[in-house]
Amino acid sequence: MSGDYHGSRLTHDVRRAATWRALWRYHFRYRIAADAAVLDLGAGYGDFVNSVTARKRIAVDTWPSLPDHVDAGIERVITPVTDLRGIADGSVDFAFASNLFEHLTQDELIVALGQIASKLTAKGELCIVQPNYRYAFREYFDDYTHRTPYSHIGLADLLRAQGWTVTQVVPRFLPLTIKSRMPAWGWLIGAYLRSPIKPMGKQMMITARRGQ
């Protein structure tokens, strides 16, 4: 990241943790088994990984302050996602990347996907949540660290081209940021996830498994 990204663009916000607790309650706890090993890529403030209940939790980020924000019992690895050698091969059941891959060049993403694939178990899954350029093109580069635009079509095709099997594509999964007008109330987030209509829905979700 360029400069003090966490002090300018990605400042701490208690609403972010509340949002991820609601997402765990209403969505991700149904996808992640209690005995799973979960890898949070680009974990930042640890809002996702802190909300997860699982046998093993690993948080990865290049940010040196990561250990100050993740809960006790979570393994912390300070490394770029292009170098995951500190994580055992074939040990991860669920890898998660939220608002991460748009910060990489496409070449870096391809390297990262190869690294992630080697860490997953045979039935392991990668879940990606990030801005969908098709719906967020006006705001996409308001974040000065965004480098590569992806739509739900382009990112899914890139995954397939790298040997992944795409299992789910949700073009409109969430609003773009917690700075949207939608309050971070748990029940409202649950209702939003269940609704077929997604006002302000500018983040996509894609899930994939390694191999074809």
Short mmCIF file of N, CA, C and O in Angstrom, two decimals, residues 1 6 10 39-48 58-63 66 77 79-81 84 96-101:
data_model
loop_
_atom_site.label_atom_id
_atom_site.label_comp_id
_atom_site.label_asym_id
_atom_site.label_seq_id
_atom_site.Cartn_x
_atom_site.Cartn_y
_atom_site.Cartn_z
N MET A 1 0.84 -1.19 0.00
CA MET A 1 0.00 0.00 0.00
C MET A 1 0.89 1.25 0.00
O MET A 1 1.98 1.24 0.54
N HIS A 6 -4.04 3.01 6.00
CA HIS A 6 -4.96 2.77 7.11
C HIS A 6 -5.26 4.05 7.90
O HIS A 6 -6.26 4.10 8.63
N LEU A 10 -8.45 3.78 4.69
CA LEU A 10 -9.06 2.65 5.40
C LEU A 10 -8.90 2.85 6.90
O LEU A 10 -8.18 2.11 7.58
N LEU A 39 -8.52 -19.27 6.03
CA LEU A 39 -7.44 -18.34 5.72
C LEU A 39 -8.04 -17.03 5.23
O LEU A 39 -8.74 -16.98 4.22
N ASP A 40 -7.76 -15.94 5.96
CA ASP A 40 -8.25 -14.61 5.60
C ASP A 40 -7.10 -13.85 4.96
O ASP A 40 -6.13 -13.48 5.62
N LEU A 41 -7.22 -13.60 3.66
CA LEU A 41 -6.18 -12.96 2.88
C LEU A 41 -6.41 -11.45 2.84
O LEU A 41 -7.50 -11.00 2.50
N GLY A 42 -5.38 -10.68 3.17
CA GLY A 42 -5.57 -9.24 3.28
C GLY A 42 -6.51 -8.90 4.42
O GLY A 42 -7.45 -8.14 4.28
N ALA A 43 -6.22 -9.46 5.58
CA ALA A 43 -7.16 -9.44 6.71
C ALA A 43 -7.38 -8.06 7.31
O ALA A 43 -8.41 -7.83 7.97
N GLY A 44 -6.44 -7.13 7.14
CA GLY A 44 -6.63 -5.76 7.63
C GLY A 44 -6.88 -5.70 9.13
O GLY A 44 -6.06 -6.14 9.94
N TYR A 45 -8.03 -5.17 9.51
CA TYR A 45 -8.39 -5.04 10.92
C TYR A 45 -8.92 -6.35 11.52
O TYR A 45 -9.31 -6.38 12.69
N GLY A 46 -8.96 -7.41 10.71
CA GLY A 46 -9.38 -8.71 11.22
C GLY A 46 -10.88 -8.85 11.40
O GLY A 46 -11.33 -9.77 12.09
N ASP A 47 -11.66 -7.99 10.76
CA ASP A 47 -13.10 -8.00 11.00
C ASP A 47 -13.76 -9.30 10.56
O ASP A 47 -14.65 -9.82 11.24
N PHE A 48 -13.32 -9.85 9.43
CA PHE A 48 -13.90 -11.14 9.00
C PHE A 48 -13.40 -12.28 9.86
O PHE A 48 -14.19 -13.03 10.45
N ILE A 58 -6.39 -18.29 10.22
CA ILE A 58 -5.12 -17.69 9.83
C ILE A 58 -5.40 -16.35 9.18
O ILE A 58 -6.24 -16.26 8.27
N ALA A 59 -4.72 -15.31 9.64
CA ALA A 59 -4.87 -13.98 9.06
C ALA A 59 -3.57 -13.58 8.37
O ALA A 59 -2.49 -13.65 8.97
N VAL A 60 -3.68 -13.16 7.11
CA VAL A 60 -2.52 -12.76 6.32
C VAL A 60 -2.68 -11.31 5.89
O VAL A 60 -3.75 -10.91 5.44
N ASP A 61 -1.60 -10.53 6.02
CA ASP A 61 -1.60 -9.16 5.52
C ASP A 61 -0.16 -8.67 5.49
O ASP A 61 0.70 -9.22 6.19
N THR A 62 0.09 -7.64 4.70
CA THR A 62 1.42 -7.02 4.71
C THR A 62 1.51 -5.94 5.78
O THR A 62 2.59 -5.43 6.06
N TRP A 63 0.39 -5.59 6.39
CA TRP A 63 0.32 -4.49 7.36
C TRP A 63 0.94 -4.93 8.68
O TRP A 63 0.46 -5.87 9.33
N LEU A 66 -1.27 -5.69 11.83
CA LEU A 66 -2.27 -6.77 11.84
C LEU A 66 -2.39 -7.46 13.19
O LEU A 66 -3.50 -7.66 13.70
N VAL A 77 0.20 -13.96 9.96
CA VAL A 77 1.30 -14.10 9.02
C VAL A 77 1.45 -12.79 8.25
O VAL A 77 0.54 -12.40 7.52
N THR A 79 2.84 -11.16 5.36
CA THR A 79 3.42 -11.53 4.06
C THR A 79 2.48 -11.09 2.96
O THR A 79 1.27 -10.98 3.19
N PRO A 80 2.99 -10.84 1.76
CA PRO A 80 2.09 -10.58 0.63
C PRO A 80 1.41 -11.87 0.18
O PRO A 80 1.93 -12.98 0.40
N VAL A 81 0.28 -11.74 -0.47
CA VAL A 81 -0.46 -12.93 -0.92
C VAL A 81 0.23 -13.62 -2.09
O VAL A 81 -0.16 -14.72 -2.47
N LEU A 84 3.02 -17.19 0.02
CA LEU A 84 2.34 -17.84 1.15
C LEU A 84 3.09 -19.07 1.64
O LEU A 84 2.51 -20.01 2.17
N PHE A 96 -10.41 -16.78 2.02
CA PHE A 96 -11.31 -15.64 1.83
C PHE A 96 -10.50 -14.40 1.50
O PHE A 96 -9.49 -14.11 2.14
N ALA A 97 -10.95 -13.66 0.49
CA ALA A 97 -10.29 -12.42 0.08
C ALA A 97 -11.36 -11.36 -0.11
O ALA A 97 -12.16 -11.45 -1.04
N SER A 98 -11.37 -10.37 0.75
CA SER A 98 -12.34 -9.28 0.65
C SER A 98 -11.62 -7.98 0.30
O SER A 98 -10.70 -7.56 1.00
N ASN A 99 -12.04 -7.37 -0.81
CA ASN A 99 -11.48 -6.08 -1.22
C ASN A 99 -9.94 -6.13 -1.26
O ASN A 99 -9.27 -5.27 -0.70
N LEU A 100 -9.44 -7.14 -1.95
CA LEU A 100 -8.00 -7.36 -2.02
C LEU A 100 -7.47 -7.37 -3.44
O LEU A 100 -6.52 -6.65 -3.77
N PHE A 101 -8.07 -8.17 -4.30
CA PHE A 101 -7.45 -8.42 -5.61
C PHE A 101 -7.45 -7.20 -6.52
O PHE A 101 -6.64 -7.12 -7.44
#
